[in-house]
mmCIF file of C-alpha atoms and ligand atoms in Angstrom:
data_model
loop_
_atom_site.group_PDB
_atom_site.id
_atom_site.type_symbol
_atom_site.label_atom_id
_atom_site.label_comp_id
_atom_site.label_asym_id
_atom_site.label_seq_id
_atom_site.Cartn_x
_atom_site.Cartn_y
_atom_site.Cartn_z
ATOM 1 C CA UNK B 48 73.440 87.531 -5.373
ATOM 2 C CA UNK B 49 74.278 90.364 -7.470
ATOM 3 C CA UNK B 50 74.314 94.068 -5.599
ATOM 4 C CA UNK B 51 74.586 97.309 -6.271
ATOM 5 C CA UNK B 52 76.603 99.195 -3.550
ATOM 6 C CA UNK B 53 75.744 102.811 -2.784
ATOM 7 C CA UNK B 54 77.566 105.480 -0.692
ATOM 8 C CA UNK B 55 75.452 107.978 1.293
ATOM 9 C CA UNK B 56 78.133 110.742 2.009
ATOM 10 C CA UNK B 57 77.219 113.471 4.326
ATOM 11 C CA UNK B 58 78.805 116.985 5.224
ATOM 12 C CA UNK B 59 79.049 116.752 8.834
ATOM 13 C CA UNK B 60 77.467 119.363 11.298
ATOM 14 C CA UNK B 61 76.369 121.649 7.821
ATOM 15 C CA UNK B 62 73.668 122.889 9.447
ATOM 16 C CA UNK B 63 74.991 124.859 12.106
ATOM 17 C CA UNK B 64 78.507 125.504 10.495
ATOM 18 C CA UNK B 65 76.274 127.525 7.783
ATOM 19 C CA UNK B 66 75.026 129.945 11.141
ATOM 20 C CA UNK B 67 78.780 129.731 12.793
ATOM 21 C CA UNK B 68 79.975 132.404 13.451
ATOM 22 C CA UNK B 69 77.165 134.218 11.826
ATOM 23 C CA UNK B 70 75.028 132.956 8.960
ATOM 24 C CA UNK B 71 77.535 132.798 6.142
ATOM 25 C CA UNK B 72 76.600 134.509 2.888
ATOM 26 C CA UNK B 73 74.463 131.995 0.030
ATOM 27 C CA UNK B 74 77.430 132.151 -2.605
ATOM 28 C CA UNK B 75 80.101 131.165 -0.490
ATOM 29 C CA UNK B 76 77.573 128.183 0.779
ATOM 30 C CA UNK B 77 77.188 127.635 -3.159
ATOM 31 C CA UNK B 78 80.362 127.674 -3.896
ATOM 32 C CA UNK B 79 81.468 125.071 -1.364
ATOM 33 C CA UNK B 80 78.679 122.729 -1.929
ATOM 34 C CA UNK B 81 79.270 122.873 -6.078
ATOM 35 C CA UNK B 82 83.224 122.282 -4.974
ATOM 36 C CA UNK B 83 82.481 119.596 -3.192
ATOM 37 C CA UNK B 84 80.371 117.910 -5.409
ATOM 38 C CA UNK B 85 83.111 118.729 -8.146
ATOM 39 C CA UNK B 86 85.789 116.589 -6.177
ATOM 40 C CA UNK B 87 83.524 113.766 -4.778
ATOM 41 C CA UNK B 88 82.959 113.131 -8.687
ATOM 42 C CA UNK B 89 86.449 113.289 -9.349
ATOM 43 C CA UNK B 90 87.681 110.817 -6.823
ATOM 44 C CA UNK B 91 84.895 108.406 -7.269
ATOM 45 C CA UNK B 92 84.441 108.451 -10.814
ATOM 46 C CA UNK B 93 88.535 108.290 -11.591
ATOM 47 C CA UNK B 94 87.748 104.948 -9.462
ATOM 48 C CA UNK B 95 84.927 103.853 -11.770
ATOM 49 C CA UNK B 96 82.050 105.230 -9.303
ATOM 50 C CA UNK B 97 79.599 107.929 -10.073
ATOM 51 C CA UNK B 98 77.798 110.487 -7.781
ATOM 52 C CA UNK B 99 74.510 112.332 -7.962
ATOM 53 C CA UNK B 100 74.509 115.570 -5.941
ATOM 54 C CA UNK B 101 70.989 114.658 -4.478
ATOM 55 C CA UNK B 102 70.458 117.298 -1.778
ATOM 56 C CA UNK B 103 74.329 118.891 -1.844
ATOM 57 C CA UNK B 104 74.862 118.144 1.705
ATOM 58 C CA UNK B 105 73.900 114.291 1.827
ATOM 59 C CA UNK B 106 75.416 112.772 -2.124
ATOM 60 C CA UNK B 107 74.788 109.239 -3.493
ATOM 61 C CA UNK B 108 77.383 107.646 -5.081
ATOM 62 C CA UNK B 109 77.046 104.469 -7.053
ATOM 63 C CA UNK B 110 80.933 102.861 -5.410
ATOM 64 C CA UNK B 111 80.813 99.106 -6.638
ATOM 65 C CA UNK B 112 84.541 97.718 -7.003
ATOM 66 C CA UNK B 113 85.469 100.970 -4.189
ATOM 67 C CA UNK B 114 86.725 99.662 -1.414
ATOM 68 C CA UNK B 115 86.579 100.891 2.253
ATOM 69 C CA UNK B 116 90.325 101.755 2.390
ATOM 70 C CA UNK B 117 89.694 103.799 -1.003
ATOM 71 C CA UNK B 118 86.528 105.151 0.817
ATOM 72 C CA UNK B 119 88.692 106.362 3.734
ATOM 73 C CA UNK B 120 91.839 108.176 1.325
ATOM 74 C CA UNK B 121 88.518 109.971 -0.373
ATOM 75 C CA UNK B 122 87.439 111.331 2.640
ATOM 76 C CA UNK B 123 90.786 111.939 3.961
ATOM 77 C CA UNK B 124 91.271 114.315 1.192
ATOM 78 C CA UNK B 125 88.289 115.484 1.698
ATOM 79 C CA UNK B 126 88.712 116.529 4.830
ATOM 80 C CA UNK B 127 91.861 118.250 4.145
ATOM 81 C CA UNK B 128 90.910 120.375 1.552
ATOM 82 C CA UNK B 129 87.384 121.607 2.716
ATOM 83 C CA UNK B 130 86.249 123.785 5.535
ATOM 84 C CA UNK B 131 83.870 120.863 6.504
ATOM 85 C CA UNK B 132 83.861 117.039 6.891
ATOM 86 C CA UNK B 133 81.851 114.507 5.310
ATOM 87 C CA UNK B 134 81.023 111.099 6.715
ATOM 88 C CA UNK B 135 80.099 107.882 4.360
ATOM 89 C CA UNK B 136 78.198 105.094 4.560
ATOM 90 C CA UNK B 137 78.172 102.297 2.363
ATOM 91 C CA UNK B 138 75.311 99.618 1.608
ATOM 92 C CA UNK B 139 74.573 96.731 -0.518
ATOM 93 C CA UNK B 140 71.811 95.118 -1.966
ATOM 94 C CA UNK B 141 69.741 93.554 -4.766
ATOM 95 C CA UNK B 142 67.829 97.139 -5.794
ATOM 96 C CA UNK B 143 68.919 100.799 -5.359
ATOM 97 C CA UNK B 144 66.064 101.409 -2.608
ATOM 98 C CA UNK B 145 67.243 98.861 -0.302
ATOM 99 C CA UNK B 146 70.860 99.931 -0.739
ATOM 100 C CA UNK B 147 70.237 102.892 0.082
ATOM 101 C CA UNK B 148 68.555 101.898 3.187
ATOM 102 C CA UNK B 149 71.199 100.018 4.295
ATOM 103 C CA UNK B 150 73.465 103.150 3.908
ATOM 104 C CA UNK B 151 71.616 105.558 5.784
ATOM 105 C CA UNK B 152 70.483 103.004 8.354
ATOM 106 C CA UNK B 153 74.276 102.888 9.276
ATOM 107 C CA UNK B 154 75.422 106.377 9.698
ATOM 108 C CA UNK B 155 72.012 107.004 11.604
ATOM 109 C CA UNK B 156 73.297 104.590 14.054
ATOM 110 C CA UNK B 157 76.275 106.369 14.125
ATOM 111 C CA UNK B 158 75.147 109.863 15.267
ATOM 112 C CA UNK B 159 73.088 112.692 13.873
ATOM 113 C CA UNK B 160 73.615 114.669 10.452
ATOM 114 C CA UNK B 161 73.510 117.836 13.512
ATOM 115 C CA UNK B 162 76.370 116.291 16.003
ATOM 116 C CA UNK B 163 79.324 118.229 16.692
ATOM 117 C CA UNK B 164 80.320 114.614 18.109
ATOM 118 C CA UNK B 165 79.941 112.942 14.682
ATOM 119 C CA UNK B 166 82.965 113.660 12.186
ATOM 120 C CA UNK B 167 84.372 111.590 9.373
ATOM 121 C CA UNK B 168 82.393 108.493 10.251
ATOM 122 C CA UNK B 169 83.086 105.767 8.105
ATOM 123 C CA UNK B 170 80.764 102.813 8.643
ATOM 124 C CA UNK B 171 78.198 100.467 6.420
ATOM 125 C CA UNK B 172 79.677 97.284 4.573
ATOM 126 C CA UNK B 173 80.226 96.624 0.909
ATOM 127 C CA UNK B 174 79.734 94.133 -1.352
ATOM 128 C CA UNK B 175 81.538 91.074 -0.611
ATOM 129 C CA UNK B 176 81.987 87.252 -2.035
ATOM 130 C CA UNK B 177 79.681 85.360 -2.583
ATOM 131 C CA UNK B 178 77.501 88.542 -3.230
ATOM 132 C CA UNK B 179 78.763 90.079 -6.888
ATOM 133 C CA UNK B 180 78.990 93.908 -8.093
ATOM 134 C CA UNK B 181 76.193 94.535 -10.277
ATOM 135 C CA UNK B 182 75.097 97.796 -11.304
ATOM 136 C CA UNK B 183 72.230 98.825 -14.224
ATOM 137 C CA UNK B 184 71.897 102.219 -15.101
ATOM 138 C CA UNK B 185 69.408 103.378 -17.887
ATOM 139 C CA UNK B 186 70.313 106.545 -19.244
ATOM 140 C CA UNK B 187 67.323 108.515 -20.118
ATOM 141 C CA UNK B 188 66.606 111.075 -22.404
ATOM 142 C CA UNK B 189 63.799 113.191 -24.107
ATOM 143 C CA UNK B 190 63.253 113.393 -27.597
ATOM 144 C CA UNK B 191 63.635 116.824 -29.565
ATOM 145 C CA UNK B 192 64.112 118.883 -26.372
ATOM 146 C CA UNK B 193 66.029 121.130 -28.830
ATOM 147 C CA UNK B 194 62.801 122.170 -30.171
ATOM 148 C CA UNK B 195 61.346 123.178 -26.892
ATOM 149 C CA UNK B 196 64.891 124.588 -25.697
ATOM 150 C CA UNK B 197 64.698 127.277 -28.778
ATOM 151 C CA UNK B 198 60.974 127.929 -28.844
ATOM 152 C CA UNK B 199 60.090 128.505 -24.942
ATOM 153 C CA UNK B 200 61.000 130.499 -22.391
ATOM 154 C CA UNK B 201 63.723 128.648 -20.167
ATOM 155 C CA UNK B 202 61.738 128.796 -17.085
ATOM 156 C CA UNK B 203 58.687 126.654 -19.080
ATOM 157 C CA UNK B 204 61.118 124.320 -20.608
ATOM 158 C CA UNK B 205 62.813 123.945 -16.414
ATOM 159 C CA UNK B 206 59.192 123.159 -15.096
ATOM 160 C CA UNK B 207 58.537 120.917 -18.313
ATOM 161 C CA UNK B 208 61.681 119.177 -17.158
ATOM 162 C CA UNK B 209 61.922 119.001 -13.529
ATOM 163 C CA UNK B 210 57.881 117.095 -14.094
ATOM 164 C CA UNK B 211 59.347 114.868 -16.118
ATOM 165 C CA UNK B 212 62.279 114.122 -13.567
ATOM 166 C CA UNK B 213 59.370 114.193 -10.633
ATOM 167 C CA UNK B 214 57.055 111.217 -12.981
ATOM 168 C CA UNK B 215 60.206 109.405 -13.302
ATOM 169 C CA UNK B 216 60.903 109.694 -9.599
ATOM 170 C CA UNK B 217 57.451 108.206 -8.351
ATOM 171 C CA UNK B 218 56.980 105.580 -11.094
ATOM 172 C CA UNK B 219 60.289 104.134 -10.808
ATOM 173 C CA UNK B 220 60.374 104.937 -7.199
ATOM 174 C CA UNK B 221 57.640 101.835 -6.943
ATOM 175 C CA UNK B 222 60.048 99.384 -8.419
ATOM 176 C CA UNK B 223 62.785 100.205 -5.947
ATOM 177 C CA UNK B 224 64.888 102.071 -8.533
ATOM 178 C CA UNK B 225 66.601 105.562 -7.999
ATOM 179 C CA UNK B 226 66.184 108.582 -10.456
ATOM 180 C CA UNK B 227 68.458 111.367 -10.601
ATOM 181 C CA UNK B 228 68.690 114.296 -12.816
ATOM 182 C CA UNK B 229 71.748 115.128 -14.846
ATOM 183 C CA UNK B 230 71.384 118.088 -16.417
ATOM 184 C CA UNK B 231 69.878 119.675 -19.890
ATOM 185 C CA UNK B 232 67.015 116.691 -20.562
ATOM 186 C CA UNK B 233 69.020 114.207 -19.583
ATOM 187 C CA UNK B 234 67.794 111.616 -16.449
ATOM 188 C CA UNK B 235 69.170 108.567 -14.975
ATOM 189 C CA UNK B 236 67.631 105.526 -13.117
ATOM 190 C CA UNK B 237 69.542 102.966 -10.938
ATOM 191 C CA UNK B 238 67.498 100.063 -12.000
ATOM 192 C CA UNK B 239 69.105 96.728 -11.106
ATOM 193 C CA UNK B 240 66.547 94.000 -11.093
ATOM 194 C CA UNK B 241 64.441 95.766 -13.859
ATOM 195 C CA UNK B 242 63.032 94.364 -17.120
ATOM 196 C CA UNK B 243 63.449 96.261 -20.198
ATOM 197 C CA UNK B 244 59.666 95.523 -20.382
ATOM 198 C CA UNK B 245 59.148 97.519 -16.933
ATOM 199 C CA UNK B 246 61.330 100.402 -17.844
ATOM 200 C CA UNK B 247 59.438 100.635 -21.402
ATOM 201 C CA UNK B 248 55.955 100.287 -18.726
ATOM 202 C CA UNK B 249 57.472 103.560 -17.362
ATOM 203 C CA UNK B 250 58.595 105.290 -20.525
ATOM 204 C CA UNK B 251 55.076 104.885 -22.012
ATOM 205 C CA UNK B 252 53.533 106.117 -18.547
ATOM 206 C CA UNK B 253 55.206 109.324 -19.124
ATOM 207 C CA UNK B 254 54.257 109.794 -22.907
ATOM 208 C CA UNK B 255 50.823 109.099 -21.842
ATOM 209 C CA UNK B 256 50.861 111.762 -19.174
ATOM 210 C CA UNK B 257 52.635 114.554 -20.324
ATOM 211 C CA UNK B 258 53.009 113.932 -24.229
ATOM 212 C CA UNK B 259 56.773 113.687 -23.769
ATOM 213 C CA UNK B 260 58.659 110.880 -25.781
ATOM 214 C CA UNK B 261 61.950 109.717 -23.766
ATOM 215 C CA UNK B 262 64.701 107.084 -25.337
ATOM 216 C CA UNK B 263 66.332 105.445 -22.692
ATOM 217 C CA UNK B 264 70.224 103.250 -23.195
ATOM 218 C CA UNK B 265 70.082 100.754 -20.713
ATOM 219 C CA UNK B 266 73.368 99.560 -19.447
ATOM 220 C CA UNK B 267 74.602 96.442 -16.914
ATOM 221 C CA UNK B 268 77.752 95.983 -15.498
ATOM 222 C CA UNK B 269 80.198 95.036 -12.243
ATOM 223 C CA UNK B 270 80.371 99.222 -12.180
ATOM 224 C CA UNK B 271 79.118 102.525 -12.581
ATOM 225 C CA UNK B 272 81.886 103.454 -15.151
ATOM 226 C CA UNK B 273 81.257 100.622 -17.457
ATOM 227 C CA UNK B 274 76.901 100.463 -16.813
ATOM 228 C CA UNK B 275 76.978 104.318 -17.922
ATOM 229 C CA UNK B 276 79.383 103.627 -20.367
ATOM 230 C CA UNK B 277 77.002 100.902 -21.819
ATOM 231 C CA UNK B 278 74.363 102.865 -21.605
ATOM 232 C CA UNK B 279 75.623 105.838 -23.607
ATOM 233 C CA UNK B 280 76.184 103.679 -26.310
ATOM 234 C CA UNK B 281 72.699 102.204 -26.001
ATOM 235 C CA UNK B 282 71.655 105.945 -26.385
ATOM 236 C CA UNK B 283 74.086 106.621 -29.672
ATOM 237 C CA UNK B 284 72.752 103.483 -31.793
ATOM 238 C CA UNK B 285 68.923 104.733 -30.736
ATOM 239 C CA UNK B 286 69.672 108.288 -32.255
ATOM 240 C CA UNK B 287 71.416 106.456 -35.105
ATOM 241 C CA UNK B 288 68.549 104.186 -36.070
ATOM 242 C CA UNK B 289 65.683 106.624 -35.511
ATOM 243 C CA UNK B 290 62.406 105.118 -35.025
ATOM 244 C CA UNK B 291 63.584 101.414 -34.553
ATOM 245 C CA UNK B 292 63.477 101.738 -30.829
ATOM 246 C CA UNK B 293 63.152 103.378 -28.051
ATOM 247 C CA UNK B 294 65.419 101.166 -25.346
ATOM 248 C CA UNK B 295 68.184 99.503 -26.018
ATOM 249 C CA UNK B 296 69.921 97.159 -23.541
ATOM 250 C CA UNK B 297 73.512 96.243 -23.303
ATOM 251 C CA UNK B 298 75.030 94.113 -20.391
ATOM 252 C CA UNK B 299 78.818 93.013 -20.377
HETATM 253 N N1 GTP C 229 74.414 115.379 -18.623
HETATM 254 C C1 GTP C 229 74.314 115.197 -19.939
HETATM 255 N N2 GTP C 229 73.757 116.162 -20.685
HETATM 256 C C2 GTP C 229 73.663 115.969 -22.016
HETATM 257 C C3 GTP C 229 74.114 114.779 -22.638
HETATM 258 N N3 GTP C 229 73.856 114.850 -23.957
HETATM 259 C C4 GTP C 229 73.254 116.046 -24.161
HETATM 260 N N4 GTP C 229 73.122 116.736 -23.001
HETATM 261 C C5 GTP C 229 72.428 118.029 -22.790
HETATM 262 O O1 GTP C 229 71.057 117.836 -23.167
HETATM 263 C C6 GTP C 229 70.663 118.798 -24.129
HETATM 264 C C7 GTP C 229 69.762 118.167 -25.162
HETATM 265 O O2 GTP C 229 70.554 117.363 -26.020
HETATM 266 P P1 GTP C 229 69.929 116.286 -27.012
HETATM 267 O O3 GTP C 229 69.194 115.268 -26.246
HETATM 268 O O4 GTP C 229 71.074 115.808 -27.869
HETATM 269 O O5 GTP C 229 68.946 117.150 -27.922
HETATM 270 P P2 GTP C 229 67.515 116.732 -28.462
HETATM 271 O O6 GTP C 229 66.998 117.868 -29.252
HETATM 272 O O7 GTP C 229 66.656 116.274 -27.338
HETATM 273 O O8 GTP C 229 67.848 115.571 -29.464
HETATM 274 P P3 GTP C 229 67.430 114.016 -29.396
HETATM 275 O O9 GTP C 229 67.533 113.582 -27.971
HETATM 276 O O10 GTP C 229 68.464 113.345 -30.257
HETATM 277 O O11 GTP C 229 66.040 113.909 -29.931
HETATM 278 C C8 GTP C 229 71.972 119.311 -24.715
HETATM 279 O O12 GTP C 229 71.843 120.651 -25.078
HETATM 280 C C9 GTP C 229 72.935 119.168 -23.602
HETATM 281 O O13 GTP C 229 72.837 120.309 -22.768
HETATM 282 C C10 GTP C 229 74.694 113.757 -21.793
HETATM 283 O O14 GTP C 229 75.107 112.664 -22.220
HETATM 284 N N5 GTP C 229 74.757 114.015 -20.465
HETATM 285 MG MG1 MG C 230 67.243 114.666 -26.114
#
């Protein structure tokens, strides 16, 4: 079966390192949580991963093709260069949803997100033969945003945005696909096991309910790098070809 594999990676014990001491002041939290993010990109996407930020203190990475022993020399360095810890957990499966259940499932067993017991866990199980790496990603993104971008006042075109991200959420949400948001009016959905067909379902859900028009470059591949990569260049030929189409699929 093909799988995508998805890391759940969790700072260990945030919540009361945040009040320890003495609550610690919001920038410095900030700071940390944006570094943090910064170098859990860098290490998983130089090994052809990608993360979403999610909440800041629990990430989702997309790790096919990572290992555990790559897994464990992330966190390592991790660990050594932040004031805090972070425990992973890695699942498999045939849709986003389920991987990520698997994920959490396993470092829930393991302790809570609020043990001082906890630290550095590494636990969950990747994909492994027969199973193959699989990962789709479509890369979405909403047509003429420019226009609203220079016309509105930011906060209206934030709301306009963070709807549209919401819509996405719930509709793809019921096909066991993940949506996260990656800044200016730009979205992306985990979406292994979906038709084009269903994705255009969900793209013409959203025109119909808040009049916006999103293009969406829909890549496949054994990992994040290449899907995203694919999928960017889904997105370049729609802008190219204006009006032929709205999706465009390429696997490799
Ligand atoms: N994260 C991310 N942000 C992007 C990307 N491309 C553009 N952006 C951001 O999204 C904003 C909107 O860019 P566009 O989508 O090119 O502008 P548009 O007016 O919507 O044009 P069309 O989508 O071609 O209709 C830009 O100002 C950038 O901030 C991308 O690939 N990834
Ligand atoms: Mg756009």
């Amino acid at each position: 079966m093909r799988k995508i594999q998805l890391t759940l990676i969790q700072i260990d014990n945030y919540g009361p390192w945040t009040v320890t001491p003495e609550p610690r002041r919001e920038f410095e939290l900030q700071v940390l949580q944006a570094e943090l993010f910064a170098e859990l990109e860098r290490q998983f996407g130089s090994r052809g991963g990608l993360v979403f930020p999610t909440r800041f203190d629990n990430l989702l990475a997309v790790t096919n093709g990572i290992s555990m022993e790559e897994h464990r020399e992330i966190q390592r360095l991790i660990n050594q260069k932040f004031p805090v810890t972070v425990s992973m957990s890695v699942g498999a499966a045939a849709t986003p949803y389920q991987a990520q259940v698997q994920a959490t499932l396993c470092l829930q067993r393991v302790g809570s997100s609020q043990s001082a017991e906890r630290r550095s866990a590494l636990v969950g199980s990747p994909v492994c033969y027969p199973d193959q790496d699989w990962v789709q990603i479509a890369h979405m993104d909403i047509n003429h945003s420019t226009l609203i971008t220079d016309s509105e006042p930011i906060y209206d075109t934030h709301f306009l945005l963070q709807r549209a991200h919401l819509s996405l959420i719930q509709m793809f949400l019921r096909r066991n696909a993940l949506v996260f948001y990656m800044g200016g009016d730009n979205i992306m959905a985990l979406s292994n096991g979906l038709e084009v067909s269903e994705i255009a379902e969900v793209l013409a859900e959203v025109k119909a309910e808040m009049g916006l028009e999103l293009k969406a470059g829909v890549g496949a591949a054994p990992n994040a790098e290449k899907a995203a990569r694919l999928a960017s260049e889904g997105l370049h030929e729609i802008r190219k070809n204006r009006n032929k189409s709205t999706i465009i699929f390429k696997s490799a």
